Coordinates of C-alpha atoms and ligand atoms in Angstrom, one line a residue:
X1 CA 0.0 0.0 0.0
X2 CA 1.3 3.3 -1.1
X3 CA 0.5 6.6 1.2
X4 CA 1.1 9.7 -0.5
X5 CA -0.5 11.4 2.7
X6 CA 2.1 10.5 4.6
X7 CA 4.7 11.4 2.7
X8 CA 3.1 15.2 2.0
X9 CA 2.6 15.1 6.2
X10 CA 6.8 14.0 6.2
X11 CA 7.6 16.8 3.7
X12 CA 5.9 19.2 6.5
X13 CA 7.8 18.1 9.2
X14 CA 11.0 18.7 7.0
X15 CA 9.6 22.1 6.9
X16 CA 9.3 22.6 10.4
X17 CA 13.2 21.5 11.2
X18 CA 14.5 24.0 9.2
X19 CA 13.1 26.2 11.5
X20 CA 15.0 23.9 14.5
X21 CA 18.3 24.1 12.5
X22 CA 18.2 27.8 12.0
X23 CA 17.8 27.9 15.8
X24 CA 20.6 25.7 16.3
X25 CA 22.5 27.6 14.2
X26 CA 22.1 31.1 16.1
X27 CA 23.1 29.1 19.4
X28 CA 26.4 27.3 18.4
X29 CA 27.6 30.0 15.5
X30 CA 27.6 27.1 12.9
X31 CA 25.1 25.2 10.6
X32 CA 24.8 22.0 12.5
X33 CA 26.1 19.2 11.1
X34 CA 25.0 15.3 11.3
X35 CA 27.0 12.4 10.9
X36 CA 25.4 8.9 9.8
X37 CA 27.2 5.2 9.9
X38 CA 25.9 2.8 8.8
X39 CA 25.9 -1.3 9.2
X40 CA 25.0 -4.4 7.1
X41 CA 23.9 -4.8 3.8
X42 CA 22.6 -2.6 1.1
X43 CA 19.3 -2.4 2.3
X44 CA 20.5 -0.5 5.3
X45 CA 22.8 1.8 2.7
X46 CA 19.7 2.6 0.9
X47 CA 17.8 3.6 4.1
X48 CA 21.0 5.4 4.9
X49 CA 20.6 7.4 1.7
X50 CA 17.3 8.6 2.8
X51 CA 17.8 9.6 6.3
X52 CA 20.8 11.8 4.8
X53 CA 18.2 13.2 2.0
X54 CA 15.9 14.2 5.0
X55 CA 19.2 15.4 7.1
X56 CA 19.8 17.7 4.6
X57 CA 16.1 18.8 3.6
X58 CA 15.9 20.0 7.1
X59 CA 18.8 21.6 6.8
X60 CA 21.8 19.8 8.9
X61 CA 25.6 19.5 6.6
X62 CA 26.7 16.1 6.2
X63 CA 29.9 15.3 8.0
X64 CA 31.9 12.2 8.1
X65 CA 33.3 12.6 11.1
X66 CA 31.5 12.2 14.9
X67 CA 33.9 14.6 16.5
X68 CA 32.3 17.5 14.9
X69 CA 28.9 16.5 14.8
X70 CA 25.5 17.9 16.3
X71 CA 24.0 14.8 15.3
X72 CA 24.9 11.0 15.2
X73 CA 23.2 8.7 14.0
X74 CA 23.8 5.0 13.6
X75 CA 21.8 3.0 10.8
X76 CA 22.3 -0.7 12.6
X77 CA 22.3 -4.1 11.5
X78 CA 21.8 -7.7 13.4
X79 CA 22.4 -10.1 11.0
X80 CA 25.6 -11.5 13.4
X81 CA 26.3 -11.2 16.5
X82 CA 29.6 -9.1 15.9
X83 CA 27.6 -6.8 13.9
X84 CA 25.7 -5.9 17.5
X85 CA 28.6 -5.7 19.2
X86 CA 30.8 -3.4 17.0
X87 CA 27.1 -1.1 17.9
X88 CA 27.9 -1.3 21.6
X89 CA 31.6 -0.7 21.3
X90 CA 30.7 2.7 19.3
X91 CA 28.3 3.5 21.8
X92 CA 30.6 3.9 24.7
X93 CA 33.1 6.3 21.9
X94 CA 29.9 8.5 21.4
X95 CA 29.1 8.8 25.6
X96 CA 32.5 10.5 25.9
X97 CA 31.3 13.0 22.4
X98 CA 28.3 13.8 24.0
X99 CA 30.4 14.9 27.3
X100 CA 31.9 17.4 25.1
X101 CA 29.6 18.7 23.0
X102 CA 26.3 19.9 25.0
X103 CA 24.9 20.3 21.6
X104 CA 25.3 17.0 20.9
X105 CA 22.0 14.3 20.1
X106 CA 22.4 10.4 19.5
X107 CA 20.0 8.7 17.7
X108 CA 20.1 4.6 16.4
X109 CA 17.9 3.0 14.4
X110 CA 17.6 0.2 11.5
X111 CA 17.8 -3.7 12.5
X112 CA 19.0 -4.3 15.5
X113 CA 16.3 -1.7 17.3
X114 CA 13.7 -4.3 16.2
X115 CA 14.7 -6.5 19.3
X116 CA 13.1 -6.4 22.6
X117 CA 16.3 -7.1 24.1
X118 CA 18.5 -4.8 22.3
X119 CA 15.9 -2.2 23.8
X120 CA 15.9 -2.8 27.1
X121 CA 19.7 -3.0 27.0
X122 CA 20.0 0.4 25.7
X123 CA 17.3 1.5 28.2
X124 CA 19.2 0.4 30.9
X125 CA 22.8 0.8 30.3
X126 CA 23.1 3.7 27.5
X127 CA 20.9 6.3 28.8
X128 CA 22.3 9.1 26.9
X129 CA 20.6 7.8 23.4
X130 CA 18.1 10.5 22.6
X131 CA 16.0 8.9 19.7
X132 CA 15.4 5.1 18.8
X133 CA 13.0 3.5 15.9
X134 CA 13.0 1.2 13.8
X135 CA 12.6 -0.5 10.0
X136 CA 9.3 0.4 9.1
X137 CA 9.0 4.0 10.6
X138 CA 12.3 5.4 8.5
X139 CA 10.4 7.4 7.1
X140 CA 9.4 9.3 10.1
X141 CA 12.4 10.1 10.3
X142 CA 11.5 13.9 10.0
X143 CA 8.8 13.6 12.3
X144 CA 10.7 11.9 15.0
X145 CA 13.6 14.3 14.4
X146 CA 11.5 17.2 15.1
X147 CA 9.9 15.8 18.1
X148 CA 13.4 15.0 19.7
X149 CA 14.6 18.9 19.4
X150 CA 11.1 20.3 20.3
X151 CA 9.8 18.0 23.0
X152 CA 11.7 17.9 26.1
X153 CA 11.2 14.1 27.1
X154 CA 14.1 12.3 27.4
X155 CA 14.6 9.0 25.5
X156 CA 12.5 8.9 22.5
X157 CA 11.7 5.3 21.2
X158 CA 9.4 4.8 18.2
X159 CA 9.3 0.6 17.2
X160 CA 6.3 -0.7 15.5
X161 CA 5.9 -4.1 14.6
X162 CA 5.3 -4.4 11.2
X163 CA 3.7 -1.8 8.8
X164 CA 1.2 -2.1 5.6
X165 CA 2.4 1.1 4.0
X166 CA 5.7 2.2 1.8
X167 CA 6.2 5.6 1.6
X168 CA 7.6 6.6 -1.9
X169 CA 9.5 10.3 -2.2
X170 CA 11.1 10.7 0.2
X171 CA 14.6 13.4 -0.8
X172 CA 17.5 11.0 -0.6
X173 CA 21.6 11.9 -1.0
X174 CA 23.4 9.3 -2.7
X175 CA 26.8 8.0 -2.4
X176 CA 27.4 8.0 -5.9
X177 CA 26.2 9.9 -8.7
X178 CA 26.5 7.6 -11.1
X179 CA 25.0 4.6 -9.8
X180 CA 22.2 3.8 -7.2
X181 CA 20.3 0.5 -5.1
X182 CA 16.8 0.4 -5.8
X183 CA 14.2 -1.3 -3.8
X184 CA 11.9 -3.2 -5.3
X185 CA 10.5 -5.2 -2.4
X186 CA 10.8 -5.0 1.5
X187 CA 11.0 -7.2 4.6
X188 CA 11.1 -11.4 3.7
X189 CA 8.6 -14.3 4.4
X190 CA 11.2 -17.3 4.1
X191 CA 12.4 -17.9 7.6
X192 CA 15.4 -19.4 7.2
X193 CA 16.0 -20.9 10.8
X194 CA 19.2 -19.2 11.2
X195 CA 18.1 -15.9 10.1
X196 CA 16.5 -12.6 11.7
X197 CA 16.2 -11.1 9.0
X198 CA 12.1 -11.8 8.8
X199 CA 11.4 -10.6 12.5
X200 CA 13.3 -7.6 12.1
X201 CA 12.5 -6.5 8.6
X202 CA 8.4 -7.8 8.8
X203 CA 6.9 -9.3 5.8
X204 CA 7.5 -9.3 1.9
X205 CA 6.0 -6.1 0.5
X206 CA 6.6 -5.4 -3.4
X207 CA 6.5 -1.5 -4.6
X208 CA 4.9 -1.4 -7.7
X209 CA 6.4 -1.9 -10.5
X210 CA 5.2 1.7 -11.9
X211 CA 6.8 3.3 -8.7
X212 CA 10.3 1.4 -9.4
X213 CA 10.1 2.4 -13.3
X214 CA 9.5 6.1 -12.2
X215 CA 12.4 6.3 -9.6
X216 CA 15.2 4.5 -12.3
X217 CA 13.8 7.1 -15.0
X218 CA 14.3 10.3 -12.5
X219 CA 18.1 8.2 -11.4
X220 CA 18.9 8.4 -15.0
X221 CA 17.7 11.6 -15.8
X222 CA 20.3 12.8 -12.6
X223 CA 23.2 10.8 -14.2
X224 CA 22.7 7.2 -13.1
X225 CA 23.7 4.5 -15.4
X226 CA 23.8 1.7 -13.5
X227 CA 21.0 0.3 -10.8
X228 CA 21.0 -2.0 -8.1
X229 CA 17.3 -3.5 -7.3
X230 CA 17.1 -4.7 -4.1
X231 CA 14.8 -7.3 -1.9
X232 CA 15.7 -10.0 0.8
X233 CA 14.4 -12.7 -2.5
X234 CA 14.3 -10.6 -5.6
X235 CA 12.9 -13.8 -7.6
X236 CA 9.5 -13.5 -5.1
X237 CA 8.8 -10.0 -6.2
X238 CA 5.4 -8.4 -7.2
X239 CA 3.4 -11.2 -5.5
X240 CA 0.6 -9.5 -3.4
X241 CA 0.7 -6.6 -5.8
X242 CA -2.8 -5.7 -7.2
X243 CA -1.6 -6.8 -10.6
X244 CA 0.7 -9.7 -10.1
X245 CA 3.9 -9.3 -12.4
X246 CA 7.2 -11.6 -12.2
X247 CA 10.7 -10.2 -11.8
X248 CA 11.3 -11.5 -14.9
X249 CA 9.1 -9.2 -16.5
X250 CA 10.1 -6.0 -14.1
X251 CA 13.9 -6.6 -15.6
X252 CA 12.2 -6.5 -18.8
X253 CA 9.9 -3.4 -18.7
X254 CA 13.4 -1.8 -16.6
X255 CA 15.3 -2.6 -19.5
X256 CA 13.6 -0.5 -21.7
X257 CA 14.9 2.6 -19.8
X258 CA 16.7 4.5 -22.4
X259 CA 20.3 5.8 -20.7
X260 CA 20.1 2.8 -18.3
X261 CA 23.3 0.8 -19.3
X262 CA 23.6 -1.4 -16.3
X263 CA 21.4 -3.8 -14.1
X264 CA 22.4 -5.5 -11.2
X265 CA 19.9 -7.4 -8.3
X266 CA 20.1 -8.6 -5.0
X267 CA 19.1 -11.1 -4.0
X268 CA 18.2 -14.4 -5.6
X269 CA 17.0 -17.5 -3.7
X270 CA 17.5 -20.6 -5.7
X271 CA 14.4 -21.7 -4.4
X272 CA 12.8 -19.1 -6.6
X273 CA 14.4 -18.9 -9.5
X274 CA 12.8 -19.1 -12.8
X275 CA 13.7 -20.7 -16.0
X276 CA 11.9 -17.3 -17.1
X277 CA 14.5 -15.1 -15.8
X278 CA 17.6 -16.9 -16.9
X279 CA 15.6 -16.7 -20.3
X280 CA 15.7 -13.0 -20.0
X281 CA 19.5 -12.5 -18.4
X282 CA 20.5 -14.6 -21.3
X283 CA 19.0 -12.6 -24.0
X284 CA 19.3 -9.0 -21.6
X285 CA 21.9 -6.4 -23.0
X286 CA 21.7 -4.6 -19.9
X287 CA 21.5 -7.1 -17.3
X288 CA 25.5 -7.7 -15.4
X289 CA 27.0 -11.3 -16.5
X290 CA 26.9 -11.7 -12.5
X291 CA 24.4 -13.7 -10.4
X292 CA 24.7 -13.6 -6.6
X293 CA 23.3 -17.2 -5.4
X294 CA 23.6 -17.8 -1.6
X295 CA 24.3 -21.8 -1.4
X296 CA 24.1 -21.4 2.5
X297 CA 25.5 -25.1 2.6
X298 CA 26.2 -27.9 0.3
X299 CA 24.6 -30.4 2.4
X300 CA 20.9 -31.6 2.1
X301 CA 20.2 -32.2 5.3
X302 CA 21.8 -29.6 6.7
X303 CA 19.6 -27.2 4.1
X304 CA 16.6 -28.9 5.1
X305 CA 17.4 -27.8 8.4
X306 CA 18.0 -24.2 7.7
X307 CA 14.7 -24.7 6.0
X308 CA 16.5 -23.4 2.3
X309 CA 14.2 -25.3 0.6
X310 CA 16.5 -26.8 -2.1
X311 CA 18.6 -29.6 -2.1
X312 CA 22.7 -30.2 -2.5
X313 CA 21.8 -31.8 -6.2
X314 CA 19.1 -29.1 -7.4
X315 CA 21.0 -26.5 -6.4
X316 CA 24.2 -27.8 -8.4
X317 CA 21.5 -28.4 -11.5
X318 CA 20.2 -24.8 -11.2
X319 CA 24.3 -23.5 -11.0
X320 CA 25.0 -25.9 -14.5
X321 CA 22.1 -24.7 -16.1
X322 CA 22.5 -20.8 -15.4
X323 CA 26.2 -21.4 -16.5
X324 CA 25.4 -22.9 -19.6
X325 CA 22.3 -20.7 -20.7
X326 CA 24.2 -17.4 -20.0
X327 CA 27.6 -17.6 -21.3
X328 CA 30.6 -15.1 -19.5
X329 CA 28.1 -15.3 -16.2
X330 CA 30.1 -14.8 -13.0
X331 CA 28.5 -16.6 -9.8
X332 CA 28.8 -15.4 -6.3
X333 CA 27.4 -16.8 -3.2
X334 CA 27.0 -16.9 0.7
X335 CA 28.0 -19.7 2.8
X336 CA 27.5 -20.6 6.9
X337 CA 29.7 -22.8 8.3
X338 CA 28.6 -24.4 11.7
X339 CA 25.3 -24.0 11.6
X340 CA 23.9 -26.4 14.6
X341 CA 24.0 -30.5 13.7
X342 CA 26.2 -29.8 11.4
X343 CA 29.4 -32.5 10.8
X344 CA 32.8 -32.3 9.1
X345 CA 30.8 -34.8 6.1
X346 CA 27.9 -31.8 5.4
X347 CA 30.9 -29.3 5.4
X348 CA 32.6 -32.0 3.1
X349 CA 29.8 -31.9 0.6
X350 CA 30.0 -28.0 0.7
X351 CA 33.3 -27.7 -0.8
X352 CA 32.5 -30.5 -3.3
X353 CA 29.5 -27.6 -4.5
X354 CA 32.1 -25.0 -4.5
X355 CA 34.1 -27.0 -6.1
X356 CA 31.7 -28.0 -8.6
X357 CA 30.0 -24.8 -9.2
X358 CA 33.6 -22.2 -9.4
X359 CA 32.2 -19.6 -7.4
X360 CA 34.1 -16.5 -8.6
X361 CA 33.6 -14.7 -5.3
X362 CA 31.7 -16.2 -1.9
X363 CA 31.2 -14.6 1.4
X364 CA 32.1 -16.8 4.1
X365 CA 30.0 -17.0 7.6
X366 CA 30.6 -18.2 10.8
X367 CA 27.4 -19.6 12.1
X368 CA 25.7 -16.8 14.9
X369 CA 23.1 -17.8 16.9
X370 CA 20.2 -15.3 17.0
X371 CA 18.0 -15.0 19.8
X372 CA 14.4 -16.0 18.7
X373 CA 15.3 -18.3 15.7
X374 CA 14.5 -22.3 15.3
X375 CA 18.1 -22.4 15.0
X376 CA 18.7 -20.4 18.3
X377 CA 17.4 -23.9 20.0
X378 CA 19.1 -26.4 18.2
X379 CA 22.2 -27.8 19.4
X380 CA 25.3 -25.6 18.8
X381 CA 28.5 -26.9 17.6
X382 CA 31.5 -26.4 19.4
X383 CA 33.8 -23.4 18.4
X384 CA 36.8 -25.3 18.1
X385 CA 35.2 -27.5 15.2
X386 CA 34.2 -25.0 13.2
X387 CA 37.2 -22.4 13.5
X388 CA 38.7 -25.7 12.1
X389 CA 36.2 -26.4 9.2
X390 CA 35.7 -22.5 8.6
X391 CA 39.2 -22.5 7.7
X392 CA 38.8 -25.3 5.1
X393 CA 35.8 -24.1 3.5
X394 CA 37.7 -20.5 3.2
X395 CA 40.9 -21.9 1.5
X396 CA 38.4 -24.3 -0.9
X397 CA 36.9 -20.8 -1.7
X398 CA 39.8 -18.6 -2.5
X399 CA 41.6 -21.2 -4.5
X400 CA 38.6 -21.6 -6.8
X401 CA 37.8 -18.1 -7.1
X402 CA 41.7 -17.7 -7.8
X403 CA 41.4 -20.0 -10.9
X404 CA 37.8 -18.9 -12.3
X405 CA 38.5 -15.0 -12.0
X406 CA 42.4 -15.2 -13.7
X407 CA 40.8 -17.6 -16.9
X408 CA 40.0 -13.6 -18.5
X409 CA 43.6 -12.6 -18.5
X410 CA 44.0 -11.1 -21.9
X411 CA 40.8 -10.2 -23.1
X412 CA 39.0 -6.6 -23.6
X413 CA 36.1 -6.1 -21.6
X414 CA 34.2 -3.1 -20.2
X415 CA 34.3 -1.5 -17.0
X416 CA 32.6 1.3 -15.4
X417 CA 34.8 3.3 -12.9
X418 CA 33.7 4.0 -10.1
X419 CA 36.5 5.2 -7.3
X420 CA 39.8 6.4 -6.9
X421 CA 42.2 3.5 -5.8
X422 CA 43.6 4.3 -2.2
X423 CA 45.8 1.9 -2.3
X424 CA 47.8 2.7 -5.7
X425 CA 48.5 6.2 -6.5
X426 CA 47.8 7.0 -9.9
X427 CA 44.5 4.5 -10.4
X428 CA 41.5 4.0 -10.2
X429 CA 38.9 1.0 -9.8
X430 CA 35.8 -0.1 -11.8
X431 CA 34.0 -3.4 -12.1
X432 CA 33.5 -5.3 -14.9
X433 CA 29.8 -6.6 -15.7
X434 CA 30.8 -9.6 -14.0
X435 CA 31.1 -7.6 -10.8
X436 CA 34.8 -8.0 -11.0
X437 CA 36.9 -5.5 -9.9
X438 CA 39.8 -4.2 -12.4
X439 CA 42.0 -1.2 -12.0
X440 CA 43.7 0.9 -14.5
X441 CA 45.3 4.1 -14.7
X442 CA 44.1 7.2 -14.2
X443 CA 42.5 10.0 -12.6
X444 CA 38.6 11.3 -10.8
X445 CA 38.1 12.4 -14.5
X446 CA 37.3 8.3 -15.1
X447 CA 34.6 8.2 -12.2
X448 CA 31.1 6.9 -13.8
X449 CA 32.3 6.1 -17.0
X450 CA 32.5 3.4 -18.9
X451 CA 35.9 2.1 -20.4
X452 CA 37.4 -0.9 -22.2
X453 CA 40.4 -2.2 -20.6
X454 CA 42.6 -5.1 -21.7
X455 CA 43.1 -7.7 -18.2
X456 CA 47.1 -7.5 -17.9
X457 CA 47.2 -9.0 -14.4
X458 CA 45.4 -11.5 -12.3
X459 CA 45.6 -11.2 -8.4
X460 CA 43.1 -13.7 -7.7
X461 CA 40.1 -11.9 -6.8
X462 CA 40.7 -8.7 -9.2
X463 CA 42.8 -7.9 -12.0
X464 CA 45.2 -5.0 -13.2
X465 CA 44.3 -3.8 -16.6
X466 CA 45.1 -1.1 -19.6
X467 CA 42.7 1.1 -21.1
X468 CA 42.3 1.0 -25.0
Ligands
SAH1 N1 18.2 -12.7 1.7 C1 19.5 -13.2 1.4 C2 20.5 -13.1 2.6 C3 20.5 -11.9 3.4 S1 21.6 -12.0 4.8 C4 19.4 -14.7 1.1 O1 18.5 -15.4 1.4 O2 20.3 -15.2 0.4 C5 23.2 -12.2 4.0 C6 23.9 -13.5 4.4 O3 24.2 -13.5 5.8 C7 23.1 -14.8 4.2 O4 23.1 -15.2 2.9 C8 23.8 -15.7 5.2 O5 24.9 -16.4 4.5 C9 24.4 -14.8 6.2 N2 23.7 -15.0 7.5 C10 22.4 -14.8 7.8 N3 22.1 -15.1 9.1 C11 23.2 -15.6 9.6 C12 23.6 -16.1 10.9 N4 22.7 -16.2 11.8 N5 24.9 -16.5 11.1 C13 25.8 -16.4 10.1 N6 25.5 -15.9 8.9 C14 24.2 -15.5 8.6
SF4_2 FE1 17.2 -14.5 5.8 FE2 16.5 -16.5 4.4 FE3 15.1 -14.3 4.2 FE4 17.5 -14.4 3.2 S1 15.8 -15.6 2.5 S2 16.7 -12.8 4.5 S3 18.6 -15.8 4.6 S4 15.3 -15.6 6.0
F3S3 FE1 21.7 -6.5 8.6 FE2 19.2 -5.8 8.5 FE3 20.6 -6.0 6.2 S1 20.0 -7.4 9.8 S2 22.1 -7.6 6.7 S3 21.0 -4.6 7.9 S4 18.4 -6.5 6.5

């Protein structure tokens, strides 16, 4: 369900904290500025992106620093343990800020404010936060903002459960100019046993397709030429809609975007995925030669247990098929090691699927419990074992990426530049469509655009190369 009310009320309130920032202003001498970090994945980045836009609407400066800032804010994430805890850690820096800097206001949000727990630790133990909510209020950002300056009531905390609506245009500052993630669907209704992603981010909610078209055709007109959609299961999207329509045939319609060169997604559960949309990345001139395809483990049992929904076999059939149907296609994938029950055999049969499938890149995962999952309740393995089989599944992983990503050495292929290279003065870094990462020579003049390079040198993972 779309609300345009809401977002005209939201536009309001951005109008009323320009009023609070001018006031701010006359009390510290300076325009105050706002500083936002952000955790997780690029669903959070995107969110990120918006409470900036509204930051600056309102009429904060961005700064990337927190020793200067009026305003912190931290965008959270809870997908693994560590990720909470790197929260905490930065908590106890921002205490001492705020001793500083009278001025000073703390706000969190995204994720990790979903849990009950997380609350009441906070509540307790971090008493100087001034404003908490949570996924599905973001966009009252404004609102909440407002009332935090305004209202003189100490810790502000705004959760809700779950919500019906998606707000649509909302101001946003991006990260870059020249490319952008696009939502295409919220929350996810797969409940993978491990996972918190589905009590944290609520159910699956697709935007309609004519609301996606309209945002990548204003991202274009400001520059954009490659897009990101984005959705815990991208290959579930527009169920629920009033007019039910595939991903398959949103890629299509999005294709048709004239000064869209490039289309990336993320992501895709095998479980999910269609014969009709390898049909259309096959035939797609705009669609990246990369599929991310999170294997999770190569054992059956074990997947039945995470509750993946696929087996060690169809998975391997779906890898051979995409391989063969889209020719140059680079695949990419997520695995957990030490999920609970799980024996050096299953972790045996998950480098055989590495092995079998190439993986040019895959993220690697220690198991974390999370508090409220099946999984939480199963029995745990014992750290020591799987440090140890961690360690093998890693080295499986890096040697096969190694040999899949160096087999381009030689050949011309196109990349679009997207940074400065910190590392190596004098060059800069792009990706190819395969989502590999090559870097030439040369200078911010190469930033969003898109040049051939010959690959000169393979390090593995990326490649040196020469433009031409
Ligand atoms: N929706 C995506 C995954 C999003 S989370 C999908 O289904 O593929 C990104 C990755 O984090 C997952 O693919 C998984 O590998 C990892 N992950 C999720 N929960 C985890 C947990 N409890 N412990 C360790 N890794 C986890
Ligand atoms: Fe988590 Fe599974 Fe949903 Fe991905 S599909 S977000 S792993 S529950
Ligand atoms: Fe983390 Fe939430 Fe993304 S838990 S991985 S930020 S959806």
């Amino acid at each position: 369900m779309t609300s345009s009310n809401e977002s005209i009320r939201q536009h309001e309130y951005i109008e009323k904290l320009k009023e609070v920032t001018a006031d701010l202003c006359k009390k510290t001498g300076h325009v105050p500025k706002a500083n936002v970090t952000t955790f997780g994945c690029q669903m959070n980045a995107k969110d990120s992106e918006k409470l900036k836009g509204i930051l600056v609407s309102g009429g904060f400066d961005l700064t990337e620093s927190e020793d200067d800032a009026d305003f912190v804010i931290m965008n959270t994430c809870t997908i693994r343990d560590n990720a909470d805890q790197k929260v905490y850690g930065h908590l106890g820096v921002l205490n001492h800020l705020k001793k500083k800097n009278k001025f000073l206001k703390i706000a969190l949000c995204g994720c990790m404010m979903q849990e009950k727990t997380v609350i009441d630790k906070i509540r307790e133990s971090y008493r100087f936060v001034d404003l908490i909510f949570g996924t599905h209020n973001i966009y009252k950002f404004a609102e909440l903002l407002y009332r935090m300056y305004t209202e003189d009531a100490g810790m502000i905390i705004d959760i809700w459960d779950s919500t019906p609506e998606i707000v649509e245009d909302l101001p946003a500052v991006r990260k870059y100019p020249f490319k952008s993630g696009v939502n295409i669907m919220f929350g996810c209704n797969n409940f993978c046993t491990y996972c918190i992603v589905p009590y944290v981010r609520g159910r699956e909610r697709s935007r309609e397709p004519e609301e996606i078209i309209k945002e990548i055709k204003d991202l274009v007109d400001d520059g954009c030429i490659e897009i990101m959609l984005l959705g815990q299961n991208v290959n579930s999207y527009g169920k629920g809609l009033s007019q039910e329509i595939t991903f398959a045939e949103l890629l299509r319609r999005i294709e048709e975007i004239e000064g869209l060169e490039r289309i990336r997604f993320m992501t895709s559960h095998p479980k999910d995925l269609s014969d009709e949309l390898i049909d259309v990345m096959a035939s797609s001139k705009k669609i990246c030669k990369h599929l991310h395809l999170p294997l999770q483990s190569g054992s059956t049992k074990i997947l039945t247990a995470m509750n993946r929904r696929y087996t060690k076999e169809s998975y391997l059939a779906l890898a051979h098929k995409i391989r063969e149907r889209v020719p140059g296609i680079a695949l990419s994938t997520d695995i957990i090691v030490g999920f609970p029950g799980e024996t050096k055999e299953d972790v045996d049969d998950t480098i055989e699927v590495i092995k079998e499938c190439g993986f040019e890149n895959a993220f690697t995962f220690i198991y974390s419990k999370r508090t409220g999952t099946p999984a939480a309740s199963m029995e745990q393995c014992e750290e020591r074992f799987v440090k140890e089989q961690f360690d093998r599944v890693l080295k499986t992983v890096q040697e096969t990426a190694a040999t899949k990503v160096g087999s381009l050495l030689g050949s011309v292929q196109t990349i679009l530049v997207e940074e400065i290279n910190e590392h190596k003065e004098g060059y800069v870094s792009g990706r190819m469509s395969n989502n590999i990462t090559v870097h030439i020579k040369g200078d911010g003049s190469y930033i969003g655009k898109l040049v051939d390079v010959k690959l000169t040198e393979s390090k593995g993972f990326y490649y040196f190369g020469e433009e031409v």
